Coordinates of C-alpha atoms in Angstrom, one line a residue:
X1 CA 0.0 0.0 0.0
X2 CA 1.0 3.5 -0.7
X3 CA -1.6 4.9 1.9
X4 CA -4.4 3.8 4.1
X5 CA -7.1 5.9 5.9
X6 CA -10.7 5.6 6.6
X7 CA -11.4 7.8 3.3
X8 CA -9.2 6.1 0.6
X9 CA -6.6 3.7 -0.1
X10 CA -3.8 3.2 -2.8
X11 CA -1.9 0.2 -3.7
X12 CA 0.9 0.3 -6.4
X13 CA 1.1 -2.2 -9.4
X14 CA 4.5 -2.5 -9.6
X15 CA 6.2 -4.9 -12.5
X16 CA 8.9 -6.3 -10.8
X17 CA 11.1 -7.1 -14.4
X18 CA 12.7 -5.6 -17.2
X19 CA 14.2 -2.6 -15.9
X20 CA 17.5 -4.0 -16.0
X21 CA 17.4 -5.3 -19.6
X22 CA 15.8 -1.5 -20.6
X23 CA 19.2 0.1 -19.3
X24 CA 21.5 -2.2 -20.5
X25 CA 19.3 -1.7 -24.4
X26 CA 19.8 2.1 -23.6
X27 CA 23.6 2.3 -23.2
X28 CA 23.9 -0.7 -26.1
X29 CA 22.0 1.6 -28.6
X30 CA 24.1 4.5 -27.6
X31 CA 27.0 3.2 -28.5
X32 CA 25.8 2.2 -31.9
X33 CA 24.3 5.1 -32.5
X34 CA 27.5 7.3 -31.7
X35 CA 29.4 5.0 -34.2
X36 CA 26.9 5.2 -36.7
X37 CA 26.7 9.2 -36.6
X38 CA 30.5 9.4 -36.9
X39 CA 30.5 6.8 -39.9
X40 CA 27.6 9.6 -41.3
X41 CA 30.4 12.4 -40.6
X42 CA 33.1 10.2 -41.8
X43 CA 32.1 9.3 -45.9
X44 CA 31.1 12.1 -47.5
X45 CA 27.6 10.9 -49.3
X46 CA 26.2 14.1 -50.5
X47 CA 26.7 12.8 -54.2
X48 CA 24.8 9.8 -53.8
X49 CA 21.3 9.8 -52.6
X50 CA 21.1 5.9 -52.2
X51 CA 24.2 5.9 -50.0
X52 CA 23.2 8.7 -47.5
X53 CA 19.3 7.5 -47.6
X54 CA 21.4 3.7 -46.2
X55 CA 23.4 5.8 -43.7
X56 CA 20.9 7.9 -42.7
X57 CA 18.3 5.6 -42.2
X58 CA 19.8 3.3 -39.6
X59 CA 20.7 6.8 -37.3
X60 CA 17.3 7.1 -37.3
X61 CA 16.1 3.4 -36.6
X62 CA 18.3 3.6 -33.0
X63 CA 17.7 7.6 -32.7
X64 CA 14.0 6.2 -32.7
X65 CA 14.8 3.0 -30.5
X66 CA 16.6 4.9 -27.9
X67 CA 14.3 7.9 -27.2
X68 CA 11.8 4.7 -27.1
X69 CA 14.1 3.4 -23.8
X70 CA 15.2 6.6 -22.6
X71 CA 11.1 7.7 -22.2
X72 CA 10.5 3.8 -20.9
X73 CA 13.2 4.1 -17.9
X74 CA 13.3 7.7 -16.9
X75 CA 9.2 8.8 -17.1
X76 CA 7.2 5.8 -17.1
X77 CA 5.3 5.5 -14.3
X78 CA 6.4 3.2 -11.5
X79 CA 3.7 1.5 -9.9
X80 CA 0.8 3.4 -11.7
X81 CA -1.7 3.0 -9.0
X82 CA -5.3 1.9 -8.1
X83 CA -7.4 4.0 -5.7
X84 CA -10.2 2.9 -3.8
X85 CA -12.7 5.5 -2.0
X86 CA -14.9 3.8 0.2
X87 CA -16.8 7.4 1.0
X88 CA -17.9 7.8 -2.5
X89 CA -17.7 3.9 -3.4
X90 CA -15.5 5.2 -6.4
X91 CA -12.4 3.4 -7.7
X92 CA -10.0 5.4 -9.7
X93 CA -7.7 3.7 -12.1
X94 CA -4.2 5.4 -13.2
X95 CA -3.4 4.1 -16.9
X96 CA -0.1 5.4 -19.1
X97 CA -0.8 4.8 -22.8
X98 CA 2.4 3.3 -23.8
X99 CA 3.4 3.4 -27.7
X100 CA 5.5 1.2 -30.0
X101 CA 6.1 4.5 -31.6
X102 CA 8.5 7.0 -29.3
X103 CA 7.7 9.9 -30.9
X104 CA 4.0 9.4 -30.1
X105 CA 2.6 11.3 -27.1
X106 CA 2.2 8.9 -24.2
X107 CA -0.7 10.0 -22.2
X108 CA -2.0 9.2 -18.7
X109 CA -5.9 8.2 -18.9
X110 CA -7.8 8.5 -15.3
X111 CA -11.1 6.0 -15.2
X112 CA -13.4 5.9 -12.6
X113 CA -15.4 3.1 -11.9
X114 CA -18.3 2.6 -9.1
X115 CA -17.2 -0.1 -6.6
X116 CA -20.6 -1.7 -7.3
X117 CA -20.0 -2.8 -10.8
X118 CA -16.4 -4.5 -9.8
X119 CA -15.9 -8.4 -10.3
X120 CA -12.6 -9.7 -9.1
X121 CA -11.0 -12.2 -11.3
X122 CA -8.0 -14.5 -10.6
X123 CA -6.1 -15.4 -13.9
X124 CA -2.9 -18.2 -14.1
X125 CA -0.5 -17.4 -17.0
X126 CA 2.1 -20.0 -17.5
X127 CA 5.4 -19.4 -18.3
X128 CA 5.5 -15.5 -16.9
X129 CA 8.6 -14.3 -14.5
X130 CA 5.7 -13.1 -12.0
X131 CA 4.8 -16.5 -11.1
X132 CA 1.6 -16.0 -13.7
X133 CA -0.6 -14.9 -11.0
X134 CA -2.2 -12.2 -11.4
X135 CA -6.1 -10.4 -10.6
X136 CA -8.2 -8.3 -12.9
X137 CA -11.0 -6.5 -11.7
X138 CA -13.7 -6.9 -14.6
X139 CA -16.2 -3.4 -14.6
X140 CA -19.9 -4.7 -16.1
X141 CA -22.8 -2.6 -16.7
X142 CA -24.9 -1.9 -13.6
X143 CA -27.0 -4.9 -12.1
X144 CA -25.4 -7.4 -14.8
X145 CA -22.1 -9.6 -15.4
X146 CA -21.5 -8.0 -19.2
X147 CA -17.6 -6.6 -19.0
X148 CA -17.0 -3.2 -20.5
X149 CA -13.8 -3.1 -19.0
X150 CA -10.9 -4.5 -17.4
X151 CA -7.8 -3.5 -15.6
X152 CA -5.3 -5.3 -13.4
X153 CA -5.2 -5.0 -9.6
X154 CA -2.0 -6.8 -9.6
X155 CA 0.7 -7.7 -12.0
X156 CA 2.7 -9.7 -9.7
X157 CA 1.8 -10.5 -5.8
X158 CA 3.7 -13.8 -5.3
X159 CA 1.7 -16.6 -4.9
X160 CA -1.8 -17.6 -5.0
X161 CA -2.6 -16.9 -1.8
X162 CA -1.2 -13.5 -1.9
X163 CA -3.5 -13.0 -4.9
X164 CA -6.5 -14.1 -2.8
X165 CA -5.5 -12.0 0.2
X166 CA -5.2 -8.7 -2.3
X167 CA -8.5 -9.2 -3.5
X168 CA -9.8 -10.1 0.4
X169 CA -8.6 -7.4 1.5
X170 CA -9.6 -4.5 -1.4
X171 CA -13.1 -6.1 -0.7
X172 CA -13.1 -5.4 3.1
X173 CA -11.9 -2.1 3.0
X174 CA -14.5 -0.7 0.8
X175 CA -17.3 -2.4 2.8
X176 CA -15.5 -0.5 5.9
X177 CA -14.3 -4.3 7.5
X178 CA -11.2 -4.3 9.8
X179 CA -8.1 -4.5 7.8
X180 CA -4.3 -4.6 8.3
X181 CA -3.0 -1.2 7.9
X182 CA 1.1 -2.3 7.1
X183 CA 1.3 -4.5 4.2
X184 CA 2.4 -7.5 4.0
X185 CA 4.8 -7.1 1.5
X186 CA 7.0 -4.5 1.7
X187 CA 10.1 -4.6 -1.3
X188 CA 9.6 -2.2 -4.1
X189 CA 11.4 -3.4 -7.1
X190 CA 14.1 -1.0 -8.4
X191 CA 13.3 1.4 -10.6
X192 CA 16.9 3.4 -10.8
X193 CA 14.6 6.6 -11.4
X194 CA 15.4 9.9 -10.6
X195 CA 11.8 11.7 -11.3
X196 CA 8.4 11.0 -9.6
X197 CA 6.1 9.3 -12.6
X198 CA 2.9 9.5 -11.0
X199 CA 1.4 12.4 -10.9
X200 CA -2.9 12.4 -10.5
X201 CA -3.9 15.7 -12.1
X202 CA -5.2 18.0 -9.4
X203 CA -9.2 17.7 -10.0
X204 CA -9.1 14.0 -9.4
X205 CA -6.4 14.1 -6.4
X206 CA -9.3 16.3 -4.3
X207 CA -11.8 13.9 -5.3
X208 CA -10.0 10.6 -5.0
X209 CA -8.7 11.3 -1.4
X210 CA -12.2 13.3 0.1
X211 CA -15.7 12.1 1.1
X212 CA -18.8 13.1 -0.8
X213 CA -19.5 17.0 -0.1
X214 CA -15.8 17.9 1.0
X215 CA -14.6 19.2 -2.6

């Protein structure tokens, strides 16, 4: 958990992978991308178009490839994170809008969903380096099971009984039920960056962390 109160709570999603292998892309690219500049510099291709389109062209491949890493591990947001008001019965969902394309705009997309229409879901994915557990919170239309929407609670908890006990305890605190206040686990994966990435805009930070009537 990030915080706990008797208005709201927030608990992070971390992905506890692939920041490593992000850096160690970034500094590999750079050093391709220096050498192919200075080849660039090096031949003079003015004269022939085919030759500086082929030099060209890979400088902009890894120019494209390494603003794609450098936006990945220095502003994507760590832990984008899942609020639950249990005043307002409101659950507000932080979602970055990640690319394949770097010199797209990434945005940050706020939903808001009513507790009410919230169906926890437990899903097993073989293979995955989070131990494939993992529990998605499927948002139906009012009074029925139809899904409009879907986001994950958790992209990693441990095991399958730590994936129970996140739901268990999401459940209890919006039906104000006793619930622990430290969490049980307590390691945030490293991140190795320097900025804060998650940042609610300021209309929804008032209205995510106060009761009805205190806006």
């Amino acid at each position: 958990m990030n915080e706990i109160n008797d208005v709201w709570m927030e608990i992070p999603r971390y992905v506890n992978y692939g920041w490593g292998g992000l850096w160690f892309s970034l500094i590999a690219i750079l050093i391709v991308l220096f050498f192919s500049i200075r080849l660039v510099f090096i031949i003079n291709a003015a004269s022939d178009l085919l030759l500086l389109f082929s030099l060209y062209l890979p400088v902009f491949v890894f120019s494209s490839f390494f603003i794609y890493c450098i936006r990945r591990v220095l502003f994507e947001p760590r832990g984008a994170p899942v609020r639950f008001n249990r005043k307002r019965q409101k659950v507000y969902v932080y979602e970055y809008q990640r690319s394949v394309w770097p010199w797209k705009r990434w945005p940050v997309v706020i939903k808001v969903f009513d507790w009410a229409d919230i169906q926890g879901e437990r899903v097993q994915l073989a293979g995955h380096a989070d131990w494939g557990h993992r529990i998605y919170c499927a948002v139906c239309k009012p009074g029925t099971y139809e899904v409009v929407d879907r986001f994950v609670l958790a992209w990693t908890v441990g095991n399958l009984r730590d994936a129970y006990g996140l739901w268990s305890h999401c459940c209890h605190y919006m039906e104000a039920r006793p619930v622990p206040k430290n969490p049980l686990l307590t390691d945030k994966p490293a991140d190795w960056t320097p900025f804060r990435t998650v940042r609610w805009p300021s209309d929804v930070e008032r209205e995510s962390t106060t009761a009805t009537g205190m806006m």
